XYZ file of C-alpha atoms in Angstrom:
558
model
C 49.643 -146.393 27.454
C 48.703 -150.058 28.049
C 45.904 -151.632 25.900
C 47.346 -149.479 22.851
C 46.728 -151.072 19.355
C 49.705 -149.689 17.466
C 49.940 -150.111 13.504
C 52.076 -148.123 10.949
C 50.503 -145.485 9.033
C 52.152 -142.294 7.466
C 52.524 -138.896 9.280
C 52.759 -135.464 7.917
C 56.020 -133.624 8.629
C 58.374 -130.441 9.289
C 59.453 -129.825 6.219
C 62.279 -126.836 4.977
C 59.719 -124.202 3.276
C 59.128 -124.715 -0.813
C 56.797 -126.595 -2.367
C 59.195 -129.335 -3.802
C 60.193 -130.414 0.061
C 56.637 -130.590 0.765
C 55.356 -132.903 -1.632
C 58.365 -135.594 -0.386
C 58.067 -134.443 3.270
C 55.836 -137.519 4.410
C 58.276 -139.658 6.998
C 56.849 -143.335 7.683
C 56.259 -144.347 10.984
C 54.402 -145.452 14.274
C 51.043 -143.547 15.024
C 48.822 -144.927 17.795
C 45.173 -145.315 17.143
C 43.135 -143.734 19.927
C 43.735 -146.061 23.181
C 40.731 -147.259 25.741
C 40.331 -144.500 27.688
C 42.028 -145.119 31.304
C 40.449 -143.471 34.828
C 40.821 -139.720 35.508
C 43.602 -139.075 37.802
C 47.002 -138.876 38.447
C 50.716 -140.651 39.813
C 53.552 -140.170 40.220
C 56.176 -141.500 38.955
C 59.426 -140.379 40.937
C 60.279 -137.251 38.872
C 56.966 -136.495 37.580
C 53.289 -136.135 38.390
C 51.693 -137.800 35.772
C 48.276 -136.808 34.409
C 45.796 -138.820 33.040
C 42.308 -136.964 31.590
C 40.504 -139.857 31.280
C 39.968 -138.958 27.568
C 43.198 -139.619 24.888
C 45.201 -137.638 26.689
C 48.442 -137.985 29.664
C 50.748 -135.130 30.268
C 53.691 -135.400 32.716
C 54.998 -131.804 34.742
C 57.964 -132.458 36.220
C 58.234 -132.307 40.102
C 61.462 -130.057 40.021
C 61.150 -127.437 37.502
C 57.395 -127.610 36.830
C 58.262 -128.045 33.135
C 55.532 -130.006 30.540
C 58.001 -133.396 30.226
C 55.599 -134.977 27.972
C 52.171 -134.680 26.220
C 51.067 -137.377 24.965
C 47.941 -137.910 23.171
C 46.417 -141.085 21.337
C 49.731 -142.818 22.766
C 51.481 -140.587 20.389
C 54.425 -138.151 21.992
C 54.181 -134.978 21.430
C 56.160 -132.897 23.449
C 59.586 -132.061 22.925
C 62.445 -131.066 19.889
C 66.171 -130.096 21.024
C 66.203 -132.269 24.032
C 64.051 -129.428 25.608
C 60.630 -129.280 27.313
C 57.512 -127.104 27.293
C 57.833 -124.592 29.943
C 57.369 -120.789 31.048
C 59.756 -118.605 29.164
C 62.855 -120.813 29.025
C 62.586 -122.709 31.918
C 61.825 -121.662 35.128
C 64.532 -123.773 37.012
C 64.291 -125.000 40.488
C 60.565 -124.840 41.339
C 58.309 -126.354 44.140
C 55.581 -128.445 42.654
C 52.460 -129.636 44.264
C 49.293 -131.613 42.954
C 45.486 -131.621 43.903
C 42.835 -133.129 43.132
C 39.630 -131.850 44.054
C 36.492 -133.818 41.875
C 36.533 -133.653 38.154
C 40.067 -131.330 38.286
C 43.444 -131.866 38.715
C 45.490 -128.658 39.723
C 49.816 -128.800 39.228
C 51.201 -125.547 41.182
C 54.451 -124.114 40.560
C 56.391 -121.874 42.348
C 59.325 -119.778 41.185
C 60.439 -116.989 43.732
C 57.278 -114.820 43.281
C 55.977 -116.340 40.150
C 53.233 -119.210 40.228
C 52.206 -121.137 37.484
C 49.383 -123.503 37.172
C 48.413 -126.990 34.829
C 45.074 -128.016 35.124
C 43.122 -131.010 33.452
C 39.178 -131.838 33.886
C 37.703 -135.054 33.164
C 37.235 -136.615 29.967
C 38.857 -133.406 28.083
C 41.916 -133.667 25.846
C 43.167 -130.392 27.427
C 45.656 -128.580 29.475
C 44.271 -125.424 31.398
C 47.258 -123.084 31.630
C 47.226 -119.792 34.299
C 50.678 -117.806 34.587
C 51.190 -114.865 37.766
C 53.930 -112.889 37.449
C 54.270 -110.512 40.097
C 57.625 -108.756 39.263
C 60.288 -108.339 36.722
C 62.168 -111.427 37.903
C 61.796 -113.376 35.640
C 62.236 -111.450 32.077
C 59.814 -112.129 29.882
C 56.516 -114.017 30.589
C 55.589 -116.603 27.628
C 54.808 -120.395 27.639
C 56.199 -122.438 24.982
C 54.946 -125.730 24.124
C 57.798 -127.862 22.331
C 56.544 -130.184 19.455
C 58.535 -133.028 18.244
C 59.990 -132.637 14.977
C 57.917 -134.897 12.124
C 54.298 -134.792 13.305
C 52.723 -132.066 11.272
C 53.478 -130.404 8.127
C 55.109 -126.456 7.750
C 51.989 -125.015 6.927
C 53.533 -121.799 7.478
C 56.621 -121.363 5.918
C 57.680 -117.675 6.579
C 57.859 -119.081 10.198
C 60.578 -121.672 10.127
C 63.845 -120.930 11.378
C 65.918 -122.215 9.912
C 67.471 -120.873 6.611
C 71.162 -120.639 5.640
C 72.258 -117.272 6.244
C 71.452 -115.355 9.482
C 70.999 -111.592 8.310
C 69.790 -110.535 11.529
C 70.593 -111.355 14.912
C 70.794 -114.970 14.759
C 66.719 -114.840 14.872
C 66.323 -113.521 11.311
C 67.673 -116.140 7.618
C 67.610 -115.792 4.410
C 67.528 -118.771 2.019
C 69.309 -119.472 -1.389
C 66.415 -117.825 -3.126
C 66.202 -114.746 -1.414
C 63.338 -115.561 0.679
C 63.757 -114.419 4.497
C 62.375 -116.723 7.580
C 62.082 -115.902 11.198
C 59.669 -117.144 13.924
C 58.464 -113.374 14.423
C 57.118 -113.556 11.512
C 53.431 -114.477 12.332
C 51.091 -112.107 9.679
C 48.431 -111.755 12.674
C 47.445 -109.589 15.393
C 46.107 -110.585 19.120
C 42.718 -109.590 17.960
C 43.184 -111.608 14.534
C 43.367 -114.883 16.369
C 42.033 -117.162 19.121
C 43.882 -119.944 18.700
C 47.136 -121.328 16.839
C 48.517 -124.665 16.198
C 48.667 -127.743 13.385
C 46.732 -130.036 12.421
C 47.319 -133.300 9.957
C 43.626 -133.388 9.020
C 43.118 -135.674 11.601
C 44.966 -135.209 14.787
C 45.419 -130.833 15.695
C 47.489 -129.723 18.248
C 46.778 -125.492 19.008
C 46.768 -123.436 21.889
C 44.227 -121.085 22.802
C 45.603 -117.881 23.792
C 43.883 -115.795 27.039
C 42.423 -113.219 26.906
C 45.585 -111.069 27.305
C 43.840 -108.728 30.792
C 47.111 -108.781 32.033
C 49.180 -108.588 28.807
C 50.589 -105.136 26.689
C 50.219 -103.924 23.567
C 46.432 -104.121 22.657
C 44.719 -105.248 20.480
C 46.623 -104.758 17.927
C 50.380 -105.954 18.919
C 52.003 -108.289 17.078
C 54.232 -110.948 18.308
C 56.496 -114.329 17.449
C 53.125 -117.313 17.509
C 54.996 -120.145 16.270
C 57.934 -121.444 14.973
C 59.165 -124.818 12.989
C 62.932 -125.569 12.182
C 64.647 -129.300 11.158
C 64.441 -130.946 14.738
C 60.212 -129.570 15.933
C 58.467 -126.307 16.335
C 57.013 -124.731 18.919
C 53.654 -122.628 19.216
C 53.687 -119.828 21.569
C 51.023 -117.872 24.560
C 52.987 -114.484 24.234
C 51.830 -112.819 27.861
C 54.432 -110.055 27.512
C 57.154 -109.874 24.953
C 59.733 -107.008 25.102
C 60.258 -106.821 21.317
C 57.955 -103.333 20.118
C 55.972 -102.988 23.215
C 54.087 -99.606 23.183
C 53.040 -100.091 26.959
C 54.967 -100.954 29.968
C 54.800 -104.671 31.432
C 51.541 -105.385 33.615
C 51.668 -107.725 36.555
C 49.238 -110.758 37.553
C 47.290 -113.640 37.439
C 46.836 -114.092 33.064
C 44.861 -116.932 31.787
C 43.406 -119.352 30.980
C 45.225 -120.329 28.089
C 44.929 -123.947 27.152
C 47.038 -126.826 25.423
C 43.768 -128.393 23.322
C 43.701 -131.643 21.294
C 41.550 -131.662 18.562
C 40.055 -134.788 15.827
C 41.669 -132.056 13.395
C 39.312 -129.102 13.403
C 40.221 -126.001 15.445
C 39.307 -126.611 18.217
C 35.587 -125.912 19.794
C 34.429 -121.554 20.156
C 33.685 -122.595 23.669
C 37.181 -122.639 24.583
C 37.746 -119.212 22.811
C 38.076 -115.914 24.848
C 35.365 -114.617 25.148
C 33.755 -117.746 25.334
C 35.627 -119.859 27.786
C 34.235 -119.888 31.074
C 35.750 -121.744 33.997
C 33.489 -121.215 36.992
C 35.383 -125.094 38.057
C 38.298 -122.959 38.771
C 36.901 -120.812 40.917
C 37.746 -122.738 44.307
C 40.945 -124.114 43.215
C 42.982 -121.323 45.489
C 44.337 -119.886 42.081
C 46.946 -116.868 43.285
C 45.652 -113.851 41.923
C 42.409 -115.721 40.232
C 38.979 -113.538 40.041
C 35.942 -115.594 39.062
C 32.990 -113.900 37.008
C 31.002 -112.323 39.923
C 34.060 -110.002 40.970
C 33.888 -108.702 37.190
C 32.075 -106.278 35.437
C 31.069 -105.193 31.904
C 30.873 -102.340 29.746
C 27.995 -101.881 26.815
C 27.788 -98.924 24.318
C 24.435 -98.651 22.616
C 26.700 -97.091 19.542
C 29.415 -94.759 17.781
C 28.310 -91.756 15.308
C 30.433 -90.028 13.027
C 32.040 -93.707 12.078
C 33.261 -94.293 8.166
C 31.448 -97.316 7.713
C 34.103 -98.332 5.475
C 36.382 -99.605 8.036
C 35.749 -101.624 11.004
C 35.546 -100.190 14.707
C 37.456 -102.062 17.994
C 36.696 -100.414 21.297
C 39.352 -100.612 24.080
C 39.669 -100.401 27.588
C 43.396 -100.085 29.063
C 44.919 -98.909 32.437
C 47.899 -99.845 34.431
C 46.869 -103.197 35.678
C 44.604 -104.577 32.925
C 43.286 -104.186 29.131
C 40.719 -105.635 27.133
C 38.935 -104.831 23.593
C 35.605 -105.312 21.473
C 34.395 -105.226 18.218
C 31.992 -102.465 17.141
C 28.800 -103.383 15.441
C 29.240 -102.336 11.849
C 25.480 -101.507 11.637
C 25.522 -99.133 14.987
C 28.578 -99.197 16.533
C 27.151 -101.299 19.626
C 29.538 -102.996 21.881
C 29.956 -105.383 24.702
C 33.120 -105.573 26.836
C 32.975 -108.768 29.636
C 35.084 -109.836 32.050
C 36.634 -106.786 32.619
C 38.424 -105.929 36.089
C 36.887 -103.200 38.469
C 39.069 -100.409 38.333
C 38.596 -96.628 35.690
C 39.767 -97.271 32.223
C 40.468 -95.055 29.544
C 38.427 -95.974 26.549
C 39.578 -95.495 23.131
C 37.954 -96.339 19.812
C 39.965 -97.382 16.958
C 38.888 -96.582 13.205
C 41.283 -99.558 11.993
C 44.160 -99.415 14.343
C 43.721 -95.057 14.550
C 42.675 -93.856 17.983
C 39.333 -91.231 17.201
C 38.066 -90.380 20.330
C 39.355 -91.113 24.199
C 37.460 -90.811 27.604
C 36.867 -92.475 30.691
C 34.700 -95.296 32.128
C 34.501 -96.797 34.977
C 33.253 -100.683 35.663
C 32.048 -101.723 38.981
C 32.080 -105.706 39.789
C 28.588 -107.494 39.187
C 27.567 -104.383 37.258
C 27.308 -103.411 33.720
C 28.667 -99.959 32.706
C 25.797 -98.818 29.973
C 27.144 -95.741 27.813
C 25.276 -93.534 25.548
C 26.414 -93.207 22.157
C 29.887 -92.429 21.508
C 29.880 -89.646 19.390
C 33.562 -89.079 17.243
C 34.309 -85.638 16.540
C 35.147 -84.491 12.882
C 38.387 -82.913 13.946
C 39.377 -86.298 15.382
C 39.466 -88.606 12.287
C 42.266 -86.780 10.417
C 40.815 -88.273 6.764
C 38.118 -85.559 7.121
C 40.234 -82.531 7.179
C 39.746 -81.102 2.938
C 43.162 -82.857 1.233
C 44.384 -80.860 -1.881
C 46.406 -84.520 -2.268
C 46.683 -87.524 0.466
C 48.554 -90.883 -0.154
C 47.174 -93.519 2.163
C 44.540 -93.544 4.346
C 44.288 -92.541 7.716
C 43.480 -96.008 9.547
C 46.868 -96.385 11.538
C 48.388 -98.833 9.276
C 51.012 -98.649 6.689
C 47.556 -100.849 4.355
C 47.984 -100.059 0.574
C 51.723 -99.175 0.670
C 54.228 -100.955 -1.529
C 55.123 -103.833 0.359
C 53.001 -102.989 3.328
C 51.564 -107.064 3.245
C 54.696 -108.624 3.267
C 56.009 -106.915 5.426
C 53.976 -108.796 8.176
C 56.032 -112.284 7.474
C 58.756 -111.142 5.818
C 62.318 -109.246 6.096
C 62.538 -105.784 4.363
C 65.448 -107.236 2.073
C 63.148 -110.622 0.948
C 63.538 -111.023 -2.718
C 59.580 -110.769 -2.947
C 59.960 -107.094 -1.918
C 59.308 -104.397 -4.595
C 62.301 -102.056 -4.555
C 62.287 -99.724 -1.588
C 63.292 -96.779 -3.877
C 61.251 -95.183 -6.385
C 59.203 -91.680 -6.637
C 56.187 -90.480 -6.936
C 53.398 -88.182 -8.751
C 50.356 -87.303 -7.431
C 47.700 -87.557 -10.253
C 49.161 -91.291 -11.884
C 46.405 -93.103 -9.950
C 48.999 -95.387 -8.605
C 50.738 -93.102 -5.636
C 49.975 -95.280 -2.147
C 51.051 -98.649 -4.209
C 54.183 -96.723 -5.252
C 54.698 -95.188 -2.360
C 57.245 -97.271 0.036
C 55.516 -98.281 3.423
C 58.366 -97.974 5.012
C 61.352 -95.133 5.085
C 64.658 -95.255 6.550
C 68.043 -93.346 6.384
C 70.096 -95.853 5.011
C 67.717 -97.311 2.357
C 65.379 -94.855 0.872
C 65.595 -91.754 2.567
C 64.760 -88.703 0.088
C 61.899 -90.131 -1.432
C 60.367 -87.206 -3.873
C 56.385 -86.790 -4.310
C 55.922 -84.408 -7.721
C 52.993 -82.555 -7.318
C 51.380 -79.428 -9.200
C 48.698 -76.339 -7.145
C 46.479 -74.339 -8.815
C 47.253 -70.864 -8.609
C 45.484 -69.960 -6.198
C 46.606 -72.966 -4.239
C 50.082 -71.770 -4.690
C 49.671 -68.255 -3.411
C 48.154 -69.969 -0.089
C 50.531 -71.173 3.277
C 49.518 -75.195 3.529
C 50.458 -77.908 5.776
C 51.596 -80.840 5.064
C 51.245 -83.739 7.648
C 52.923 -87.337 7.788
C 51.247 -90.312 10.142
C 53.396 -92.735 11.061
C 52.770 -95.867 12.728
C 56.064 -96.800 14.715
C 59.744 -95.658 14.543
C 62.947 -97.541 15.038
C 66.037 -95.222 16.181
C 64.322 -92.255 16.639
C 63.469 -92.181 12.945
C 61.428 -89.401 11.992
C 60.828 -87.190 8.552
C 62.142 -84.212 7.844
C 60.714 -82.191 4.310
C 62.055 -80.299 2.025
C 59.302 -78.478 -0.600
C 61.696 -77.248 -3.778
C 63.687 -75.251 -1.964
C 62.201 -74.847 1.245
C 63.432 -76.758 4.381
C 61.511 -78.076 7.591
C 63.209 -78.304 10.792
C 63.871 -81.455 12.306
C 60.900 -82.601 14.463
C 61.203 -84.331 17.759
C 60.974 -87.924 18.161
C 57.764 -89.065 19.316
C 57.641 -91.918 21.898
C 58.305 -95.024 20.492
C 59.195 -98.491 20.940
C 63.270 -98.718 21.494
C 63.611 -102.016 20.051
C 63.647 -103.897 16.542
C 59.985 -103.608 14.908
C 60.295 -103.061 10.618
C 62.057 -106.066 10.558
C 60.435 -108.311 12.373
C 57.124 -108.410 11.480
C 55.074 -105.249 13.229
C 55.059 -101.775 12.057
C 52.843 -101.571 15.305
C 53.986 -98.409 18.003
C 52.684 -95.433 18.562
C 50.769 -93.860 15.893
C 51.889 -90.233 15.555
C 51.575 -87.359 13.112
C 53.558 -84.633 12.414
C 52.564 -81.751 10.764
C 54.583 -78.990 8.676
C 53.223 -75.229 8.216
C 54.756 -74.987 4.886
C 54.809 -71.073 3.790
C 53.479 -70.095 0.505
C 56.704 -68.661 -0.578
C 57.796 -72.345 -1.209
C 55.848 -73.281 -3.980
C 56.442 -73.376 -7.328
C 54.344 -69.906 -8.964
C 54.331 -71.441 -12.666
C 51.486 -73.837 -12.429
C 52.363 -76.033 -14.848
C 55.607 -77.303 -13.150
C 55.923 -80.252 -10.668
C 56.218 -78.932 -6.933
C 58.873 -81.387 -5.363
C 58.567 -82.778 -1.827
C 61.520 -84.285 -0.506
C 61.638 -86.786 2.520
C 64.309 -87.524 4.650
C 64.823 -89.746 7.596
C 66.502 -87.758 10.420
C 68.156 -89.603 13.290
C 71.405 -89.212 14.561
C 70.838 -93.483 15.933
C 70.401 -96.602 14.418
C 73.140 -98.762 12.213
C 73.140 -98.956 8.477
C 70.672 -100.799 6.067
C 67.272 -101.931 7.387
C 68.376 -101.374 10.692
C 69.434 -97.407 10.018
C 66.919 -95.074 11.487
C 63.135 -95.578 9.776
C 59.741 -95.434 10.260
C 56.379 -96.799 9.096
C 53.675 -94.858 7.505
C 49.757 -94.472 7.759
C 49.330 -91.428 5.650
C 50.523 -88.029 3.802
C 48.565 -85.334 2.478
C 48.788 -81.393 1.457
C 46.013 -79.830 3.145
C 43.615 -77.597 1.278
């Protein structure tokens, strides 16, 4: 930008994860102060339209592919690692590309065949307002990535670069020297855990601010790939619909905002958070698919009985075309749902990530849907049902297991795992933290729980029941109680692709239960009752991805 005052200072960097890199990571070189602010508006410059806020920051979108060619901000560039540029998925490829101006906002429209994208800057505002439609499967997967040069901001997040020596797992997955695994799926959060992600050097931060995923799958609980960093940038992601463990089918449309934000360092400001962000400016614009605040509606419930105040609440609302989510009150279980599409929803709320109770609701545009208070049934929170013994707790989430954490950022075979194998005995006061979170056939299948009845408890038919929380391969548990077999359940619906090893143990929560006869326990009460469990699965390969499952919970039922 002319009228730049450029000095040397030093810049934090990508560095290759461990703390000896870091503290040599630092790379010398040029790093603009912040420029005189030039006029809002934009050029063009032959092969882009060029963008200038009127703040600290100019983007370029090129006027053939619609791709982000550069970002730059404090006449420092941003954009771009691998010779490639910020874009829809990978690239859209030949696109048509217009510009508007219309006041205080610029508008960039691209079209793809039936998929329109939009860029859009307002005055004096170091951000990029970002709206995706896709209307079809056409194009395969519907992300934006924006591409960060390599040596700008330090690997805050190690377990997310990708690069490592040795690929264990289809090319996406490394290990390094140590033992420690890498992989840009690893990202530890879920949607609901995060508004925005990004870097920051302390003094410059660089973050988008996801949408708030109407149009997305998964929930509020999916997890997905966020960000990445390898040796030549990184790249931070606005996952609208991901293929990898998706528990619901695609869903079609207008999503966004999401926005490319510039920050002095902090996160950047709550009003750009969903939620928070309006953009009543946009309304006019001629958006494709774009409904403005008045053609939404709301739902409120004054609060949820028969809630274990120990864990927290979400409420959501999913149907074909749209979903959305809120927080339960911890003192009342009130909630407030905004923004939400007219249409009937099913309603479900979550005790952790465990559907308790389901029903219907429907939201009316310009009108808040007011419901009375929800009221869960006992029967429908499964930790209420009398346990002679339960490992876990019913909250749909493998939370307490060995190994369960890491599990979030890390591959299955990471040195920092705890071994996989290992049995256990109810009455040691350490049975969920021994207790693998995961199971599968080639690993650690026949795990044995010792465990003694009373006996009256063993002249009594129980059940046994195991929640799981996804499956990979149709990977499901059989049992075997001394000498007494189950059959072999059927699979429940599940994701079909990679999950326990790439960061979610998110699918389909499911329980199965066992009507274990009384003629299989032990009648000599003080010996050790042993349950055996299997994985059975005629699919999968061998090691971590052999047929297995995640689990929420077991218990013997009283």
């Amino acid at each position: 930008m002319s009228g730049s005052l450029n000095r040397p200072v030093r810049r934090r960097a990508f560095v290759l994860g461990g703390a000896a890199a870091a503290g040599t990571a630092a790379l010398a070189g040029p790093f603009a102060t912040a420029a005189s602010a030039a006029a809002f508006g934009w050029s063009d410059d032959g092969s882009n339209y060029v963008v200038d806020t009127g703040a600290n920051l100019v983007f370029k979108v090129s006027k053939t592919n619609g791709d982000l060619t550069s970002l730059v901000y404090k006449g420092t560039e941003y954009q771009g690692y691998g010779g490639k540029n910020s874009h829809v998925e990978s690239g859209l490829g030949a696109s048509t590309v217009t510009i508007t101006q219309s006041g205080t906002t610029i508008l960039v429209s691209v079209a793809y065949g039936t998929l329109k994208h939009y860029y859009a800057a307002r005055s004096g505002e170091n951000n990029v307002y970002l709206w995706t439609n896709k209307a079809d499967t056409s194009v395969s997967a519907t992300r934006y990535i924006v591409r960060v040069k390599a040596g700008l901001f330090l690997n805050d997040e190690p377990d997310s670069y990708t690069y490592a020596p040795t690929v264990i797992e289809s090319a996406d997955v490394f290990a390094k020297s140590d033992g420690q695994t890498r992989s840009k799926h690893y990202a530890k959060r879920r949607v609901i855990d995060y508004s925005a992600i990004g870097w920051t050097t302390g003094s410059v931060g660089l973050y988008i601010v996801r949408s708030n995923h109407e149009k997305a799958s998964g929930g509020p609980f999916y997890r997905s790939l966020l960000r990445h960093q390898s040796t030549d940038g990184g790249g931070l992601y606005e996952i609208l619909y991901y293929g990898e463990n998706q528990t619901e089918a695609e869903r079609f449309g207008l999503q966004g905002p999401y926005v490319i934000a510039f920050t002095d360092g902090g996160t950047p400001s709550s009003s750009l958070y969903p939620g928070t962000l309006t953009t009543t400016w946009a309304d006019s614009l001629g958006i494709s698919g774009y409904v403005a605040a008045s053609g939404r509606g709301k739902v409120a419930g004054v609060g949820i009985s028969g809630r274990d105040t120990a864990y927290a609440y979400t409420v959501g609302l999913a149907n074909s075309a749209a979903q959305y989510w809120g927080s339960a009150r911890s003192s009342d279980g009130y909630f407030s749902i905004g923004g939400v599409l007219p249409g009937t929803y099913t309603l479900r709320v979550f005790k952790g990530e465990l559907a308790v109770h389901t029903t219907s609701v429907t939201v009316t545009a310009g009108a808040t849907t007011t419901l009375n208070t929800i009221a869960i049934a006992s029967s429908n929170d499964p930790a209420n049902a009398t346990a002679i013994w339960r490992i876990g707790t019913w909250d749909g989430t493998p939370a307490g297991f060995k190994n369960a954490d890491l599990m979030t950022y890390a591959h299955p075979s990471d040195v920092r795992a705890a071994a996989w194998t290992g049995n256990v005995v109810i009455g040691s006061g350490s049975e969920t933290a021994s207790f693998p979170a995961y199971i599968w056939k080639d690993v650690n299948s026949g795990l044995l729980v010792y465990f003694k009845l009373t006996a009256a408890q063993a002249a009594a038919a129980h059940t046994l029941r195991i929640g799981v929380t996804t499956a990979y391969a149709n990977g499901r548990p059989q049992i075997t109680v001394n000498s007494w077999v189950s059959s072999i359940p059927s699979p429940p619906t599940q994701p079909s692709t990679r999950s326990l090893t790439v960061g979610s143990y998110r699918g389909n929560n499911n329980t199965f239960t066992y009507s274990v006869p009384a003629s299989a326990w032990l009648t000599d009460t003080s010996q050790y009752n042993v349950l055996k469990i299997d994985v059975a699965s005629g699919s999968g390969t061998t090691s971590y991805l052999s047929a297995g499952t995640s689990i929420d919970a077991l218990d013997l039922l009283s």
